[in-house]
Short mmCIF file of C-alpha atoms and ligand atoms in Angstrom, two decimals:
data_model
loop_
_atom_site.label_atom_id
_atom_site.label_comp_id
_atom_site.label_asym_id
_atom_site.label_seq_id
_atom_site.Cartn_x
_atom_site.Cartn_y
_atom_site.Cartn_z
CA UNK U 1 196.91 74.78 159.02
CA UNK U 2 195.47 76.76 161.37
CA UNK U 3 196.60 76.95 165.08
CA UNK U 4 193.65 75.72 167.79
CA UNK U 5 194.47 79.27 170.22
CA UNK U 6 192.14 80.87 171.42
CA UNK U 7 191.66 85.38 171.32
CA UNK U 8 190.51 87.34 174.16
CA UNK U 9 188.27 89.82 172.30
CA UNK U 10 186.59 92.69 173.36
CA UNK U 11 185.10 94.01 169.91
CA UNK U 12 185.36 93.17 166.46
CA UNK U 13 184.13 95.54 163.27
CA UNK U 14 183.97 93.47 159.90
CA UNK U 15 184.79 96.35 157.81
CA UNK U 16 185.86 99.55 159.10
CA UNK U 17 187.09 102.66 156.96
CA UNK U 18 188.50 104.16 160.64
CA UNK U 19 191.31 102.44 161.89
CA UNK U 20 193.50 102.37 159.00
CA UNK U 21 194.33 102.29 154.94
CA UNK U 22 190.97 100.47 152.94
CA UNK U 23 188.06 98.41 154.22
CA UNK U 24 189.36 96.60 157.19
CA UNK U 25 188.44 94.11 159.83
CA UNK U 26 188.98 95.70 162.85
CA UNK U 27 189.59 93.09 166.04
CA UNK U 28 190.34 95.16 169.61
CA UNK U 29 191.83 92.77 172.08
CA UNK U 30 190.71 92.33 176.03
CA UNK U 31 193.55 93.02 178.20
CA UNK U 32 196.15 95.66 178.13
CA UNK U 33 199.40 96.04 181.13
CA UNK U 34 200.34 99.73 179.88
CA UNK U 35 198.14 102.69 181.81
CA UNK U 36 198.47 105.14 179.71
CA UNK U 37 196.53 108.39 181.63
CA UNK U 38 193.20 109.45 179.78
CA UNK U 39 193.56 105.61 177.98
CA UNK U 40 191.21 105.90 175.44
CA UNK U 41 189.67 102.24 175.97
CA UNK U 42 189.48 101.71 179.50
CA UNK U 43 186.77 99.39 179.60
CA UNK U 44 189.49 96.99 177.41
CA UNK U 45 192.15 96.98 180.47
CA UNK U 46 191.54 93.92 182.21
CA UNK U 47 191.90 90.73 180.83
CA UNK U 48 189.16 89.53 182.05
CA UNK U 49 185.92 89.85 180.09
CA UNK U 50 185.30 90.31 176.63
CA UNK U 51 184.63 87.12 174.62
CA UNK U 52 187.19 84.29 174.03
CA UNK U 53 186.79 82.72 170.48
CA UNK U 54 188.39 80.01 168.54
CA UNK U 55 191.20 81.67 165.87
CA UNK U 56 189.53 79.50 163.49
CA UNK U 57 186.10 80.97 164.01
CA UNK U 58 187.51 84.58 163.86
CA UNK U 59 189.98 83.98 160.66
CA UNK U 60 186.18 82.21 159.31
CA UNK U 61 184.56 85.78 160.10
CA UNK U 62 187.08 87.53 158.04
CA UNK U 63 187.02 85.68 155.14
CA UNK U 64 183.43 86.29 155.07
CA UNK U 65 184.13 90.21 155.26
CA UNK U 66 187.19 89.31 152.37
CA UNK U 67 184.45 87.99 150.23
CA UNK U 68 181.36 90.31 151.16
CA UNK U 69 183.06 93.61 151.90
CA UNK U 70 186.15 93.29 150.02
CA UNK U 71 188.52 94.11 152.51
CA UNK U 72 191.76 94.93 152.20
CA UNK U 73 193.56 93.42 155.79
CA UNK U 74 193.30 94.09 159.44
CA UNK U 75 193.55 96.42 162.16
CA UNK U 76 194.24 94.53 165.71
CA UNK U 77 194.46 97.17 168.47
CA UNK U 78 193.56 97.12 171.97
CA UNK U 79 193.59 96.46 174.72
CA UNK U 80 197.63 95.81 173.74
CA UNK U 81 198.22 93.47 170.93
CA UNK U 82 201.70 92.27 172.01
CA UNK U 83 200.14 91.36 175.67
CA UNK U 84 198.71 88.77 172.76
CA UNK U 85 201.12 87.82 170.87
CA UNK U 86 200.77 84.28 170.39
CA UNK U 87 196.95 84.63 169.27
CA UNK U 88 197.68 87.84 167.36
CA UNK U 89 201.04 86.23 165.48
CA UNK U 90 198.82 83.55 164.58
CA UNK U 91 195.95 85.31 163.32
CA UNK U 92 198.40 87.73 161.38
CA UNK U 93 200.07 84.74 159.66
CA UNK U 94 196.37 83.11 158.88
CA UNK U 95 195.17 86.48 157.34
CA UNK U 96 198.90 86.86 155.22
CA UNK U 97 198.21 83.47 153.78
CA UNK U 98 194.87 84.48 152.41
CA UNK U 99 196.88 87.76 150.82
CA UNK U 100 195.37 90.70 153.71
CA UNK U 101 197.35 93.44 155.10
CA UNK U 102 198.04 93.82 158.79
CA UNK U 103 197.99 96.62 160.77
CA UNK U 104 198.73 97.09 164.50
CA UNK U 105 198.16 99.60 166.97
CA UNK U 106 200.50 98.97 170.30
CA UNK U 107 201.44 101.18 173.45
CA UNK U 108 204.95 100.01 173.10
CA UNK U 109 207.25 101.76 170.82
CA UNK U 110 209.12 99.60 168.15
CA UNK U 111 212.22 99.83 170.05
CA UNK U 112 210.65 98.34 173.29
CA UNK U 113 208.47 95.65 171.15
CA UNK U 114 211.92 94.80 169.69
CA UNK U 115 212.95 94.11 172.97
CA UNK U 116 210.44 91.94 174.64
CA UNK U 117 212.04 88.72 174.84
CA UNK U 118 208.69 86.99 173.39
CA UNK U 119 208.72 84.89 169.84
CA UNK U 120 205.19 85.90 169.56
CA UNK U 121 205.68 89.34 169.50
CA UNK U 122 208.72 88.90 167.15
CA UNK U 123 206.52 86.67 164.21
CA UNK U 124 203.98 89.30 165.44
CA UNK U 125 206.12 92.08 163.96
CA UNK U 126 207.65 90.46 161.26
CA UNK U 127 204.17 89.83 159.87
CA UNK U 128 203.04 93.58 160.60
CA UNK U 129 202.38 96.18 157.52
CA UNK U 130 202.21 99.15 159.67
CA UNK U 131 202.51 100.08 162.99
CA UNK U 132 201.32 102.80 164.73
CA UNK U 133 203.70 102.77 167.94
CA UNK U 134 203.58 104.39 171.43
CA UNK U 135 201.51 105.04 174.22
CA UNK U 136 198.53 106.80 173.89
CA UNK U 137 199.00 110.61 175.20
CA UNK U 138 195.94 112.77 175.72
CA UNK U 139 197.38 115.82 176.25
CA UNK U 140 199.04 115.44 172.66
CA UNK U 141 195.88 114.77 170.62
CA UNK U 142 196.63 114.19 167.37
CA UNK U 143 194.70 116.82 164.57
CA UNK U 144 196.50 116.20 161.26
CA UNK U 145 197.28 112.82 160.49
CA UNK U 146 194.57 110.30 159.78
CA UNK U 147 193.60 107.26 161.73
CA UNK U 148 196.32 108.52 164.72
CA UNK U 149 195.41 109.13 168.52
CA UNK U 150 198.38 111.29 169.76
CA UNK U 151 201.32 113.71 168.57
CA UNK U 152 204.13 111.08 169.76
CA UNK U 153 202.59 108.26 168.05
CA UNK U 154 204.85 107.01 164.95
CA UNK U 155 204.03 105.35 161.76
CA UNK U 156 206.09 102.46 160.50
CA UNK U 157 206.06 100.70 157.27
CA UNK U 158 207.50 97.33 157.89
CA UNK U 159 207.06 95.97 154.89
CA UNK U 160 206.25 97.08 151.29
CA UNK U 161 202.72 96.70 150.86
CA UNK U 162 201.89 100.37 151.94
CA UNK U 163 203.81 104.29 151.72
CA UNK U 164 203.84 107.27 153.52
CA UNK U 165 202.55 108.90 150.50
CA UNK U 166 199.36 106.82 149.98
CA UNK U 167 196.65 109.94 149.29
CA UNK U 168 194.62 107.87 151.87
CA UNK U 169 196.75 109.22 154.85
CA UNK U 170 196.56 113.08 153.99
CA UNK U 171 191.94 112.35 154.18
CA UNK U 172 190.37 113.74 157.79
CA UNK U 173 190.08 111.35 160.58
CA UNK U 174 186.62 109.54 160.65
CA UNK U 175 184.39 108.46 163.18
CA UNK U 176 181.76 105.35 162.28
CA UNK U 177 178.68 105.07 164.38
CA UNK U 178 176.49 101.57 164.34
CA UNK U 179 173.38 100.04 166.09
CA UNK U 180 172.84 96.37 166.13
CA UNK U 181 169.84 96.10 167.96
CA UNK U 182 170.26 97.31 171.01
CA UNK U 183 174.05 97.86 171.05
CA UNK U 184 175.60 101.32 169.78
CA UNK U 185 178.94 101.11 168.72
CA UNK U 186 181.34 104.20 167.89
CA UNK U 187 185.23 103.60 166.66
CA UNK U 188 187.64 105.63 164.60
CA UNK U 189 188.68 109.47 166.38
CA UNK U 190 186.89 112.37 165.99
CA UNK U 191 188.85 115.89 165.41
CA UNK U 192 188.24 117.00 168.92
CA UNK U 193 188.00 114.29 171.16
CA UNK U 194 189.60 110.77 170.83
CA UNK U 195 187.85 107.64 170.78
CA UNK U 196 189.49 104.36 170.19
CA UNK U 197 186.17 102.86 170.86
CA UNK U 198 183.06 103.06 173.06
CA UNK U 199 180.59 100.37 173.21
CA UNK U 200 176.90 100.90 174.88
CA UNK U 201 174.51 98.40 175.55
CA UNK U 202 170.74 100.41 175.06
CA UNK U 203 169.02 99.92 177.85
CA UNK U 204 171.68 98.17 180.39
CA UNK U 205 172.99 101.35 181.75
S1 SF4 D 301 197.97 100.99 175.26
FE1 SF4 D 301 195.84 101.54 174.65
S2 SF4 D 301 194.52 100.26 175.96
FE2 SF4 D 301 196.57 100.22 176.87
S3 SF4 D 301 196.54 101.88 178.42
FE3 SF4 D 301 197.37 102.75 176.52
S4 SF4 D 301 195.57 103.64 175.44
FE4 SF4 D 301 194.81 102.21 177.02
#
């Protein structure tokens, strides 16, 4: 049964080949308390904005990406996905019981996720595939590994559902571009520069 919570959202991308292993649905959160400098998302900071939605209408939009796009799992990033844990844990366990992957991007390292004294964040983990782990560092830009923002970033398999030696890992980085109507949307990192994501409204600037 699903929980009634509610997700602070600032984007969501049904099915995304940039942000990790497979067709994924990729959900950024709204509201991050790290400041990394040269944050790659600033406009996702405070958690105010973005759009709040029902878990149930979100785990609703990914079973509609399961069965249209074939996805493999999810990709929650941020924002910072431990700042929400109890929506994230929750969504995590709803998309594990429908047999998806999870993936998680998170300015904390494992060791200082491990240590937030926060039940949430623990189910969070526990129901995490991979991790991608640390703050994000500009002036270490990532150029080799796939999917990865910055040098000190670390990749952890927490459970057995994916390897270091997947063949999808060793591919180059991609960047997606889309327009809905009026809205241009670019996610994934680019060799050169990063992006987490950047979101324009046409016409509103
Ligand atoms: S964790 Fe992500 S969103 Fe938060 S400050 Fe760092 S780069 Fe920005």
């Amino acid at each position: 049964m699903l929980s009634d919570c509610t997700l602070r959202i600032a984007q969501m991308v049904p099915c995304t080949e940039a942000e990790g292993p497979g067709r994924r649905f990729a959900l950024w959160f709204q509201g991050c308390p790290l400041r990394c400098p040269g944050c790659c998302n600033p406009e996702m900071l405070p958690f105010t904005g973005g759009t709040e939605m029902a878990l149930r209408e979100v785990v609703a939009q990914i079973e509609a990406a399961t069965y249209e796009q074939n996805i493999e799992g999810i990709t929650l990033l941020g924002g910072e996905p431990l700042a929400h844990a109890a929506g994230a844990a929750a969504l995590a366990r709803a998309v594990q019981e429908r047999g998806l992957t999870v993936m998680v991007f998170s300015g904390y390292t494992l060791e200082e996720a491990r240590q937030l004294p926060d039940p949430d964040i623990a189910e969070l983990l526990a129901r995490t595939d991979i991790l991608v782990d640390g703050p994000y560092l500009r002036e270490q830009p990532e150029t080799r590994r796939r999917w990865i923002g910055s040098a000190n970033q670390r990749i952890h398999f927490l459970s057995d559902r994916y390897r270091a030696d997947d063949p999808r890992w060793l591919l180059p980085n991609t960047l997606e571009i889309r327009l809905h109507g009026l809205e241009l949307t670019i996610n994934g990192f680019p060799a050169r520069s990063a992006v987490g994501l950047w979101k324009r409204s046409l016409g509103k600037r």
